[in-house]
Amino acid sequence: MPIKILAPEVASKIAAGEVVERPASVVKELLDNALDAGATQIAIEVQGGGVRLIRVVDNGIGIPPEEVDLAFERFATSKVSTAEDLESISSLGFRGEALPSIAAVSEVTMVTRSQDELGGIFLNIKDGAIMQKAKRGCPTGTTITVRSLFRSFPARLKFLKSTATENGHIGQLVTQYSLAYPEVRFILVVDGRTTFRSPGSGSLREVLGVVYGADTAKSMLPIDHGDEREDSLRPMVTGFVSPPSLTRATRGYMSFFVNRRWVQSRMLTYALEEGYHGLLMTGRHPIAVINIGMPPQEMDVNVHPAKSEVKFRHEREVFGAVQKAARNTLLAQAPMPTLGTLQRPPTAPALATEPLFIPEPGAEEAVVRQPPTMPETTEPVARSLPILRVVGQIANTYIITEGPDGIYMIDQHAAHERVLFERIRDQRQRKSVEIQGMLQPVPVELTVRQQELLELQAEALADYGFDIEHFGERTYLVRSVPAVLQGRNVPQSLTELLDFLGEGAQSEWGEGIAVSLACHSAVLAGQVLSQEEMIDLVRQLENTSQPKTCPHGRPTMIHLSAAQLEKGFGRR
Ligand code: ADP
Ligand code: MG
């Protein structure tokens, strides 16, 4: 339909609020428009974190000459016209607000040629008003260039993060859109360098290869919807999930799309993880791309101006569909996890309570994870550590020791993390970090987000002993690592370190590196320790400044006092 200004009673039903928060919001709106216009190739160029320039070039249907002026008016849209239309939105855009909002905070030029026209039109807009309009030869499609974002809004500029952070948001966005639209070729050029390119072949597995690397893409399991007849009213779940042996330390590798709109939803994340119930170690999360298709009237996107939230009419049904899709796929296709795969990366102090088998469907109840039980009377351990005598190891995870006042049960992984964390931190402060050179440089392939974090943290990483060199596109060569990582899987340690930094949980980033290094090099739960090793670890723990907690803040030990023992045995 042609672009028209919405009637006031329709416009008033549009969720109000700010559309342009940061450069990535501009890119998002322009991508929505390009995809709504049926583009099959979209090039995104950004300079200076998107503040200096954002350009999106698409080969979509273009805008007819008689409608170009209207496109920059508020509430002017070709996608909806009545209040009923708002109840079943099938396009990404519908608000008619993006172009005017962008033009209000930047300088915009647009070149567009509608497929029925022989030539195109050039438009120059400043402070929201059209300054220049001319004929211009160009291919079918639309190019929008946004310059000097927020120049007249210094308060806004101040709130933006570093160029690398803004680039990270843009990279993440383009990557997610490429997962939602495998048939569209996306190219992202950041400050003259191509940082991302999707094949546009229509194969989601191929896009996964570009986004997460070939090995990961190969292991991903296509979602199996069994032989349930397609019911057009039911949510239809497609995509890929990782087998339980392929996990990440953060939740940042789960993507959800509803009718191809990228959404962030705790409910969907929870539903997916429920599908993995009993199959993953604590602190590990799956990789997944989940597409949910449903009739547009079954959901409402008119909730938030960024259009990244949706409300479902039948939320429980959606939850169940996602959980079931993941579960069925895993049960049907995943190889049985062995002890080896479950023992992989740490962060889980409670391996002993993890089930080591895939339950039969319907047998879920049997594997409900027991929270680590602590005797009710257990008191917090006092500040400093007494000298402890090692009694032995249980569950290959806990070291049992005796102190002057009862039993101290030590979590070997958490304790070792504390020891290593302080050692690494002190070495860095003294600028005497032990370094391990690689015999041969180890190539590591990073995601766009990890790449930005790496560049942002280059100095701190070098301080810790990393020598990392850019090799091309998103490949880096690691020439040396901190000695604590000796013998560890370097690509995995580095990427998980970057992911951890990306979560931004820690107050100081430099410290975050030490936390992550400690976590990666500490002995694992489930590892058999000799008597000497246990004694050695306990001695080292005694010498740390905060022996009671691991660097993540979890306890390293539980104390059962002599009094509690006596009471428990009825001696008192
Ligand atoms: P909305 O997308 O909500 O309709 P916008 O302000 O983003 O509002 O865009 C206004 C209108 O301009 C759209 O409805 C569409 O008709 C037209 N338009 C914007 N960008 C493009 C594009 N890249 N290709 C074709 N038409 C476009
Ligand atoms: Mg739009």
Coordinates of C-alpha atoms and ligand atoms in Angstrom, one line a residue:
M1 CA 0.0 0.0 0.0
P2 CA 1.2 3.6 -0.5
I3 CA 2.7 5.6 2.3
K4 CA 0.0 7.5 4.2
I5 CA -0.2 9.4 7.4
L6 CA -2.0 7.4 10.1
A7 CA -5.3 8.9 11.3
P8 CA -4.9 10.4 14.8
E9 CA -7.0 7.7 16.4
V10 CA -4.7 5.0 15.0
A11 CA -1.5 7.0 15.7
S12 CA -2.5 7.3 19.3
K13 CA -2.5 3.6 19.7
I14 CA 1.2 3.3 18.8
A15 CA 3.3 2.6 21.9
A16 CA 5.0 5.9 22.6
G17 CA 8.7 6.4 23.4
E18 CA 12.1 7.0 22.1
V19 CA 13.2 5.1 19.0
V20 CA 16.8 6.3 18.6
E21 CA 18.7 5.6 21.7
R22 CA 22.1 4.8 20.2
P23 CA 23.7 4.1 16.8
A24 CA 22.6 0.5 16.9
S25 CA 18.9 1.6 17.1
V26 CA 19.4 3.5 13.8
V27 CA 20.9 0.5 12.2
K28 CA 18.0 -1.6 13.5
E29 CA 15.3 0.6 12.1
L30 CA 17.1 0.8 8.7
L31 CA 17.4 -3.0 8.6
D32 CA 13.7 -3.4 9.4
N33 CA 12.9 -1.1 6.5
A34 CA 15.2 -2.8 4.1
L35 CA 13.8 -6.3 5.0
D36 CA 10.2 -5.0 4.8
A37 CA 11.1 -3.8 1.3
G38 CA 12.0 -7.4 0.4
A39 CA 15.7 -6.8 0.1
T40 CA 17.9 -9.8 -0.6
Q41 CA 21.2 -7.9 -0.2
I42 CA 21.9 -5.4 2.5
A43 CA 25.2 -3.6 3.1
I44 CA 25.8 -1.8 6.3
E45 CA 28.6 0.6 6.7
V46 CA 29.5 2.4 9.9
Q47 CA 32.2 4.9 10.9
G48 CA 33.2 6.2 14.2
G49 CA 30.9 3.8 16.1
G50 CA 28.0 4.9 13.9
V51 CA 28.1 8.5 15.2
R52 CA 30.1 9.8 12.2
L53 CA 28.3 7.7 9.6
I54 CA 25.8 4.9 9.2
R55 CA 24.8 3.8 5.7
V56 CA 22.4 1.0 4.8
V57 CA 22.2 0.0 1.1
D58 CA 19.4 -2.3 0.1
N59 CA 18.1 -3.8 -3.2
G60 CA 14.4 -3.8 -2.1
I61 CA 11.4 -2.3 -3.8
G62 CA 12.3 1.3 -3.2
I63 CA 10.0 4.2 -2.6
P64 CA 7.9 5.7 -5.5
P65 CA 8.8 9.3 -6.3
E66 CA 5.4 10.7 -5.2
E67 CA 5.9 9.2 -1.7
V68 CA 9.4 10.0 -0.8
D69 CA 8.6 13.3 1.0
L70 CA 6.0 11.5 3.1
A71 CA 8.4 8.9 4.3
F72 CA 10.0 11.4 6.6
E73 CA 6.7 12.6 8.1
R74 CA 5.7 11.3 11.6
F75 CA 3.2 8.4 11.6
A76 CA 3.6 8.0 7.8
T77 CA 3.7 4.4 6.9
S78 CA 2.9 2.0 4.1
K79 CA 2.5 -0.9 6.4
V80 CA -0.6 -0.4 8.4
S81 CA -3.6 1.9 8.0
T82 CA -6.3 1.0 10.4
A83 CA -6.5 0.2 14.1
E84 CA -7.4 -3.5 13.1
D85 CA -4.1 -3.6 11.2
L86 CA -2.3 -3.0 14.4
E87 CA -3.7 -6.2 15.8
S88 CA -2.1 -8.4 13.2
I89 CA 1.2 -6.9 12.2
S90 CA 3.2 -9.0 9.7
S91 CA 5.9 -6.4 8.8
L92 CA 8.8 -5.5 11.0
G93 CA 7.9 -1.8 10.9
F94 CA 4.5 -0.3 11.5
R95 CA 5.0 2.8 13.5
G96 CA 5.9 5.3 10.8
E97 CA 8.3 6.9 13.2
A98 CA 11.7 5.7 12.4
L99 CA 12.7 7.9 9.5
P100 CA 11.4 11.1 11.1
S101 CA 13.0 10.3 14.4
I102 CA 16.4 9.5 12.8
A103 CA 16.2 12.7 10.7
A104 CA 15.5 14.7 13.9
V105 CA 18.8 13.8 15.4
S106 CA 21.1 13.6 12.4
E107 CA 21.7 14.6 8.8
V108 CA 20.1 12.2 6.5
T109 CA 20.5 11.6 2.8
M110 CA 18.4 9.1 0.9
V111 CA 18.7 7.8 -2.6
T112 CA 15.8 5.5 -3.7
R113 CA 14.5 4.0 -6.8
S114 CA 11.2 2.2 -7.0
Q115 CA 11.2 -0.9 -9.2
D116 CA 8.7 0.7 -11.6
E117 CA 10.8 3.8 -12.2
L118 CA 13.6 4.4 -14.7
G119 CA 15.6 6.7 -12.4
G120 CA 15.9 7.4 -8.7
I121 CA 15.5 10.3 -6.4
F122 CA 18.0 12.0 -4.1
L123 CA 16.8 13.6 -0.9
N124 CA 18.8 15.6 1.7
I125 CA 17.3 16.3 5.1
K126 CA 18.6 18.5 7.8
D127 CA 16.9 19.2 11.1
G128 CA 14.0 17.1 9.9
A129 CA 13.3 19.3 6.9
I130 CA 13.9 18.5 3.2
M131 CA 16.7 20.7 2.0
Q132 CA 17.3 19.3 -1.4
K133 CA 15.5 16.9 -3.8
A134 CA 16.8 15.9 -7.2
K135 CA 16.7 13.1 -9.8
R136 CA 19.6 10.7 -9.6
G137 CA 20.4 7.6 -11.6
C138 CA 20.7 4.5 -9.4
P139 CA 19.8 0.8 -9.2
T140 CA 16.5 -0.3 -7.7
G141 CA 16.5 -0.1 -4.0
T142 CA 17.2 2.4 -1.2
T143 CA 20.4 3.8 0.3
I144 CA 20.0 5.8 3.5
T145 CA 23.0 7.6 4.9
V146 CA 22.9 9.0 8.5
R147 CA 25.7 11.4 9.5
S148 CA 26.6 13.3 12.6
L149 CA 24.2 11.4 14.9
F150 CA 23.3 13.4 18.0
R151 CA 25.5 16.3 17.0
S152 CA 23.0 18.9 18.3
F153 CA 22.3 16.7 21.3
P154 CA 25.5 16.7 23.4
A155 CA 23.7 15.2 26.4
R156 CA 22.9 12.2 24.3
L157 CA 26.4 11.9 22.9
K158 CA 27.7 11.8 26.4
F159 CA 25.7 8.7 27.2
L160 CA 27.2 6.8 24.4
K161 CA 29.9 4.3 25.2
S162 CA 33.2 3.9 23.5
T163 CA 33.4 3.4 19.7
A164 CA 34.2 -0.2 20.2
T165 CA 31.2 -0.8 22.5
E166 CA 28.8 0.9 20.0
N167 CA 30.4 -1.2 17.2
G168 CA 29.9 -4.2 19.3
H169 CA 26.1 -3.5 19.6
I170 CA 25.9 -3.0 15.8
G171 CA 27.9 -6.1 15.1
Q172 CA 25.6 -8.1 17.4
L173 CA 22.5 -6.8 15.7
V174 CA 23.7 -7.5 12.2
T175 CA 24.7 -11.0 13.2
Q176 CA 21.3 -11.7 14.8
Y177 CA 19.5 -10.4 11.7
S178 CA 21.6 -12.7 9.5
L179 CA 20.5 -15.7 11.6
A180 CA 16.8 -14.6 11.2
Y181 CA 17.2 -14.1 7.4
P182 CA 19.6 -16.7 6.0
E183 CA 18.4 -16.0 2.5
V184 CA 19.6 -12.3 2.7
R185 CA 23.2 -11.4 2.2
F186 CA 24.4 -9.1 4.9
I187 CA 27.7 -7.3 4.8
L188 CA 29.0 -5.1 7.6
V189 CA 31.9 -2.8 7.0
V190 CA 33.2 -1.0 10.1
D191 CA 35.6 1.9 9.5
G192 CA 36.5 0.5 6.1
R193 CA 37.0 -3.1 7.2
T194 CA 34.6 -5.9 6.4
T195 CA 33.8 -7.5 9.8
F196 CA 30.9 -9.7 8.8
R197 CA 29.5 -11.2 5.7
S198 CA 26.7 -13.8 5.6
P199 CA 26.4 -16.1 2.5
G200 CA 22.7 -15.4 1.8
S201 CA 22.2 -18.9 0.5
G202 CA 19.1 -19.6 2.5
S203 CA 20.9 -22.2 4.7
L204 CA 20.8 -21.3 8.4
R205 CA 23.5 -23.8 9.1
E206 CA 25.8 -21.9 6.7
V207 CA 25.0 -18.7 8.6
L208 CA 25.8 -20.5 11.9
G209 CA 29.2 -21.4 10.4
V210 CA 30.0 -17.7 9.8
V211 CA 28.7 -16.6 13.1
Y212 CA 29.9 -19.3 15.5
G213 CA 32.5 -21.1 13.4
A214 CA 32.4 -24.2 11.2
D215 CA 32.9 -26.8 14.0
T216 CA 30.0 -25.4 16.1
A217 CA 27.8 -25.2 13.0
K218 CA 28.5 -28.8 12.2
S219 CA 27.5 -30.1 15.6
M220 CA 24.2 -28.1 15.9
L221 CA 21.1 -30.2 15.8
P222 CA 18.2 -29.1 13.6
I223 CA 15.0 -28.8 15.5
D224 CA 12.8 -31.8 15.0
H225 CA 9.1 -31.2 15.1
G226 CA 8.4 -34.9 14.8
D227 CA 5.3 -35.9 12.8
E228 CA 2.9 -33.5 14.5
R229 CA 0.6 -32.2 11.8
E230 CA 1.2 -28.5 11.2
D231 CA -1.6 -26.6 12.8
S232 CA -1.6 -23.1 11.4
L233 CA -2.8 -21.6 14.7
R234 CA -0.1 -23.3 16.8
P235 CA 3.3 -21.8 17.4
M236 CA 5.7 -23.5 15.0
V237 CA 9.3 -23.9 16.2
T238 CA 12.2 -24.3 13.8
G239 CA 16.0 -23.7 14.0
F240 CA 18.9 -25.3 15.7
V241 CA 20.0 -26.3 19.2
S242 CA 23.4 -27.4 20.4
P243 CA 23.8 -31.0 21.8
P244 CA 24.4 -31.0 25.6
S245 CA 28.1 -31.5 25.0
L246 CA 28.4 -28.1 23.3
T247 CA 27.7 -25.3 25.7
R248 CA 28.9 -21.8 26.6
A249 CA 29.5 -20.1 29.9
T250 CA 27.0 -17.3 29.1
R251 CA 23.4 -17.0 27.9
G252 CA 24.6 -14.8 25.0
Y253 CA 24.4 -17.6 22.5
M254 CA 20.7 -18.2 22.4
S255 CA 18.8 -16.2 19.7
F256 CA 15.0 -16.0 19.5
F257 CA 13.0 -14.8 16.6
V258 CA 9.2 -14.5 16.5
N259 CA 7.9 -14.3 12.9
R260 CA 11.6 -13.4 12.1
R261 CA 11.7 -10.5 14.5
W262 CA 14.6 -10.7 16.9
V263 CA 13.3 -10.6 20.5
Q264 CA 14.8 -10.8 23.9
S265 CA 12.7 -12.7 26.3
R266 CA 13.4 -14.2 29.6
M267 CA 10.4 -16.5 29.2
L268 CA 11.8 -17.9 25.9
T269 CA 15.3 -18.3 27.4
Y270 CA 13.8 -20.2 30.4
A271 CA 11.7 -22.4 28.1
L272 CA 14.7 -23.4 26.1
E273 CA 16.8 -24.1 29.1
E274 CA 14.0 -26.2 30.5
G275 CA 14.3 -28.3 27.4
Y276 CA 17.9 -29.1 28.5
H277 CA 16.8 -29.8 32.0
G278 CA 19.1 -32.3 33.7
L279 CA 21.5 -32.4 30.7
L280 CA 23.7 -29.4 31.4
M281 CA 26.1 -28.6 34.2
T282 CA 25.2 -25.6 36.4
G283 CA 26.6 -22.4 34.8
R284 CA 26.6 -23.8 31.3
H285 CA 24.2 -22.7 28.6
P286 CA 23.2 -23.9 25.2
I287 CA 23.8 -22.4 21.8
A288 CA 20.5 -22.0 19.9
V289 CA 18.7 -20.3 17.1
I290 CA 15.0 -20.5 17.7
N291 CA 12.4 -19.3 15.2
I292 CA 8.8 -19.2 16.3
G293 CA 6.2 -18.8 13.7
M294 CA 2.6 -17.9 14.5
P295 CA -0.3 -16.0 13.1
P296 CA 0.4 -12.3 13.7
Q297 CA -2.8 -11.8 15.6
E298 CA -1.5 -14.3 18.2
M299 CA 1.0 -11.7 19.4
D300 CA 1.4 -8.0 20.1
V301 CA 4.6 -6.2 19.1
N302 CA 3.1 -2.8 19.8
V303 CA 4.5 -2.9 23.3
H304 CA 7.7 -1.0 23.2
P305 CA 9.1 1.5 20.7
A306 CA 12.1 -0.6 19.9
K307 CA 9.8 -3.4 18.9
S308 CA 12.0 -6.0 20.4
E309 CA 9.5 -7.1 23.0
V310 CA 6.4 -9.2 22.1
K311 CA 3.4 -10.2 24.2
F312 CA 1.9 -13.5 23.4
R313 CA -1.8 -14.2 23.6
H314 CA -1.2 -17.7 24.6
E315 CA 2.1 -17.5 26.5
R316 CA 2.0 -20.9 28.1
E317 CA 1.5 -22.6 24.7
V318 CA 4.6 -20.8 23.3
F319 CA 6.6 -21.8 26.4
G320 CA 5.6 -25.4 25.9
A321 CA 6.3 -25.4 22.2
V322 CA 9.8 -24.1 22.7
Q323 CA 10.6 -26.4 25.6
K324 CA 9.2 -29.4 23.8
A325 CA 10.9 -28.7 20.5
A326 CA 14.3 -28.5 22.2
R327 CA 13.6 -31.6 24.4
N328 CA 12.4 -33.8 21.6
T329 CA 15.3 -32.8 19.4
L330 CA 17.9 -33.5 22.1
L331 CA 16.3 -36.9 23.0
A332 CA 16.0 -37.9 19.4
Q333 CA 19.4 -36.8 18.1
A334 CA 21.9 -36.1 20.8
P335 CA 24.5 -38.7 21.6
M336 CA 24.5 -39.8 25.2
P337 CA 26.7 -37.4 27.3
T338 CA 29.6 -39.3 28.8
L339 CA 31.3 -38.4 32.1
G340 CA 34.0 -36.8 30.0
T341 CA 31.8 -34.3 28.3
L342 CA 30.0 -33.4 31.5
Q343 CA 33.2 -32.9 33.3
R344 CA 34.3 -30.3 30.8
P345 CA 34.7 -26.6 31.8
P346 CA 34.2 -25.8 35.5
T347 CA 32.1 -23.1 37.3
A348 CA 30.0 -25.9 38.7
P349 CA 31.0 -26.7 42.3
A350 CA 28.3 -29.3 42.6
L351 CA 29.1 -31.9 39.9
A352 CA 28.2 -34.7 42.3
T353 CA 24.6 -33.7 42.2
E354 CA 24.4 -33.6 38.4
P355 CA 22.7 -36.5 36.7
L356 CA 24.9 -38.3 34.3
F357 CA 22.3 -39.7 32.0
I358 CA 19.6 -38.6 29.7
P359 CA 16.3 -39.4 31.3
E360 CA 13.6 -41.2 29.5
P361 CA 10.9 -38.8 28.3
G362 CA 8.4 -38.4 31.1
A363 CA 11.1 -39.5 33.7
E364 CA 12.1 -35.9 34.3
E365 CA 11.0 -36.0 37.9
A366 CA 13.7 -38.4 38.7
V367 CA 16.5 -36.0 37.8
V368 CA 15.3 -32.9 39.6
R369 CA 18.6 -31.4 40.8
Q370 CA 19.0 -31.4 44.5
P371 CA 20.2 -28.1 45.7
P372 CA 23.4 -28.6 47.7
T373 CA 22.0 -29.2 51.2
M374 CA 23.7 -27.5 54.1
P375 CA 22.9 -28.5 57.7
E376 CA 20.5 -25.9 59.1
T377 CA 22.8 -25.1 61.9
T378 CA 25.9 -24.5 59.7
E379 CA 27.4 -21.1 60.6
P380 CA 29.3 -19.0 58.3
V381 CA 33.0 -19.7 58.5
A382 CA 35.0 -17.3 60.6
R383 CA 37.3 -14.8 58.9
S384 CA 40.8 -16.3 58.7
L385 CA 41.6 -19.9 58.3
P386 CA 43.0 -22.2 60.9
I387 CA 45.6 -24.8 60.0
L388 CA 43.7 -27.7 58.5
R389 CA 44.5 -31.4 58.4
V390 CA 43.4 -33.1 55.1
V391 CA 41.3 -36.2 55.8
G392 CA 40.5 -37.1 52.2
Q393 CA 38.5 -36.4 49.1
I394 CA 34.8 -37.2 48.5
A395 CA 32.9 -37.3 45.2
N396 CA 36.2 -36.3 43.6
T397 CA 35.1 -32.8 44.3
Y398 CA 35.3 -31.9 47.9
I399 CA 38.3 -32.1 50.3
I400 CA 37.4 -33.0 53.8
T401 CA 39.7 -31.4 56.4
E402 CA 39.8 -31.2 60.2
G403 CA 40.4 -28.0 62.0
P404 CA 40.6 -27.0 65.7
D405 CA 36.8 -26.8 65.7
G406 CA 35.3 -29.5 63.6
I407 CA 35.1 -30.3 59.9
Y408 CA 35.8 -28.0 57.0
M409 CA 34.5 -29.3 53.7
I410 CA 36.3 -27.5 50.9
D411 CA 35.2 -27.3 47.3
Q412 CA 38.4 -28.0 45.4
H413 CA 37.5 -26.0 42.3
A414 CA 36.4 -22.9 44.2
A415 CA 39.4 -23.1 46.5
H416 CA 41.8 -23.4 43.6
E417 CA 40.1 -20.5 41.8
R418 CA 40.7 -18.3 44.9
V419 CA 44.4 -19.3 45.0
L420 CA 45.0 -18.7 41.3
F421 CA 43.0 -15.5 41.2
E422 CA 45.2 -13.9 43.9
R423 CA 48.4 -15.2 42.4
I424 CA 47.4 -13.9 38.9
R425 CA 46.3 -10.5 40.3
D426 CA 49.4 -10.1 42.3
Q427 CA 51.7 -11.0 39.4
R428 CA 50.0 -8.5 37.3
Q429 CA 50.3 -5.8 39.9
R430 CA 54.0 -6.5 40.2
K431 CA 54.2 -6.6 36.4
S432 CA 55.8 -10.1 36.7
V433 CA 53.2 -12.3 34.9
E434 CA 54.5 -15.7 34.0
I435 CA 54.1 -16.2 30.2
Q436 CA 53.7 -19.3 28.2
G437 CA 54.8 -18.9 24.5
M438 CA 53.2 -21.1 21.9
L439 CA 55.3 -23.4 19.8
Q440 CA 53.1 -22.4 16.9
P441 CA 50.7 -19.5 17.0
V442 CA 47.2 -20.8 17.7
P443 CA 44.5 -19.4 15.4
V444 CA 41.2 -18.4 17.2
E445 CA 38.1 -17.4 15.4
L446 CA 36.0 -14.7 17.2
T447 CA 32.5 -13.5 16.9
V448 CA 32.0 -9.9 16.1
R449 CA 31.2 -9.1 19.7
Q450 CA 34.2 -11.0 21.0
Q451 CA 36.4 -9.1 18.5
E452 CA 35.2 -5.8 19.8
L453 CA 35.8 -6.8 23.4
L454 CA 39.3 -8.1 22.4
E455 CA 40.2 -4.7 20.9
L456 CA 38.7 -2.9 23.8
Q457 CA 40.7 -4.9 26.3
A458 CA 43.9 -5.3 24.2
E459 CA 46.1 -3.5 26.8
A460 CA 44.8 -5.3 29.8
L461 CA 45.1 -8.7 28.0
A462 CA 48.7 -7.9 27.1
D463 CA 49.4 -7.1 30.8
Y464 CA 48.2 -10.6 31.7
G465 CA 50.6 -12.1 29.2
F466 CA 48.4 -12.6 26.1
D467 CA 50.2 -11.8 22.8
I468 CA 47.4 -11.8 20.2
E469 CA 47.7 -10.6 16.6
H470 CA 45.0 -9.8 14.1
F471 CA 45.3 -12.3 11.2
G472 CA 42.4 -11.3 8.9
E473 CA 38.6 -10.9 9.1
R474 CA 37.8 -12.4 12.5
T475 CA 40.7 -14.7 12.9
Y476 CA 43.4 -13.9 15.5
L477 CA 46.7 -15.6 16.2
V478 CA 47.6 -16.3 19.8
R479 CA 51.4 -16.3 20.3
S480 CA 51.5 -16.4 24.1
V481 CA 49.2 -16.8 27.0
P482 CA 49.5 -16.5 30.8
A483 CA 51.4 -19.5 32.1
V484 CA 48.4 -20.5 34.2
L485 CA 46.7 -21.6 30.9
Q486 CA 49.4 -24.0 30.1
G487 CA 48.0 -27.2 28.7
R488 CA 44.5 -25.7 28.4
N489 CA 42.5 -25.3 25.2
V490 CA 43.6 -21.8 24.2
P491 CA 40.7 -20.9 21.8
Q492 CA 38.1 -22.0 24.3
S493 CA 39.8 -20.2 27.2
L494 CA 40.1 -17.0 25.2
T495 CA 36.6 -17.0 23.8
E496 CA 35.0 -17.8 27.2
L497 CA 37.2 -15.1 28.8
L498 CA 35.9 -12.5 26.3
D499 CA 32.3 -13.7 26.8
F500 CA 32.8 -13.3 30.5
L501 CA 34.1 -9.7 30.0
G502 CA 31.1 -9.0 27.7
E503 CA 28.7 -9.8 30.5
G504 CA 30.2 -6.9 32.4
A505 CA 29.4 -8.4 35.8
Q506 CA 32.7 -7.5 37.4
S507 CA 33.4 -4.0 38.5
E508 CA 36.9 -3.6 37.0
W509 CA 37.6 -5.2 33.7
G510 CA 41.2 -5.9 34.5
E511 CA 40.0 -7.9 37.5
G512 CA 37.5 -9.8 35.3
I513 CA 40.4 -11.2 33.3
A514 CA 42.0 -12.6 36.4
V515 CA 38.7 -14.1 37.6
S516 CA 38.2 -15.8 34.2
L517 CA 41.8 -17.0 34.0
A518 CA 41.5 -18.5 37.5
C519 CA 38.3 -20.2 36.6
H520 CA 39.8 -21.8 33.5
S521 CA 42.9 -23.0 35.0
A522 CA 41.6 -24.3 38.4
V523 CA 41.2 -28.0 39.0
L524 CA 37.8 -29.2 38.1
A525 CA 35.1 -30.8 40.2
G526 CA 35.3 -34.5 39.5
Q527 CA 39.1 -34.6 39.3
V528 CA 40.9 -37.1 41.5
L529 CA 43.5 -35.4 43.7
S530 CA 46.4 -37.1 45.5
Q531 CA 46.9 -36.6 49.2
E532 CA 49.9 -34.3 48.4
E533 CA 47.9 -32.3 46.0
M534 CA 45.2 -31.8 48.5
I535 CA 47.6 -30.8 51.2
D536 CA 49.3 -28.4 48.9
L537 CA 46.0 -26.8 47.8
V538 CA 44.8 -26.4 51.4
R539 CA 48.1 -24.7 52.4
Q540 CA 47.8 -22.3 49.5
L541 CA 44.2 -21.5 50.4
E542 CA 45.3 -20.8 54.0
N543 CA 47.6 -18.1 52.6
T544 CA 45.1 -16.2 50.6
S545 CA 43.6 -13.0 51.7
Q546 CA 40.0 -14.1 51.4
P547 CA 40.0 -17.9 51.7
K548 CA 36.3 -18.2 52.4
T549 CA 35.0 -17.3 48.9
C550 CA 35.9 -17.9 45.3
P551 CA 36.5 -14.9 43.1
H552 CA 32.8 -15.2 41.9
G553 CA 31.7 -14.8 45.5
R554 CA 30.6 -18.3 46.1
P555 CA 31.8 -20.1 49.3
T556 CA 34.9 -22.3 49.0
M557 CA 34.0 -24.2 52.1
I558 CA 31.4 -25.3 54.6
H559 CA 32.2 -25.6 58.3
L560 CA 30.6 -28.1 60.6
S561 CA 31.6 -27.2 64.1
A562 CA 32.5 -29.7 66.9
A563 CA 29.4 -28.4 68.7
Q564 CA 27.2 -29.1 65.7
L565 CA 28.6 -32.6 65.5
E566 CA 27.9 -33.3 69.1
K567 CA 24.4 -31.9 68.9
G568 CA 23.7 -34.0 65.8
F569 CA 24.9 -37.2 67.5
G570 CA 22.9 -36.4 70.6
R571 CA 26.0 -36.1 72.8
R572 CA 24.8 -32.7 74.1
Ligands
ADP1 P1 7.6 2.2 9.2 O1 8.7 1.3 8.8 O2 7.1 2.0 10.6 O3 6.5 2.2 8.2 P2 9.5 4.3 8.7 O4 9.6 5.7 9.2 O5 10.6 3.4 9.1 O6 8.1 3.7 9.2 O7 9.4 4.3 7.2 C1 8.3 5.0 6.6 C2 8.0 4.4 5.2 O8 9.0 4.7 4.3 C3 7.8 2.9 5.2 O9 6.5 2.6 5.6 C4 8.1 2.5 3.8 O10 7.0 2.7 3.0 C5 9.1 3.6 3.4 N1 10.5 3.1 3.5 C6 11.4 3.4 4.4 N2 12.6 2.7 4.2 C7 12.4 2.0 3.1 C8 13.3 1.2 2.3 N3 14.5 0.9 2.7 N4 12.8 0.6 1.1 C9 11.5 0.9 0.8 N5 10.7 1.7 1.4 C10 11.1 2.3 2.6
MG2 MG 10.5 1.3 9.7

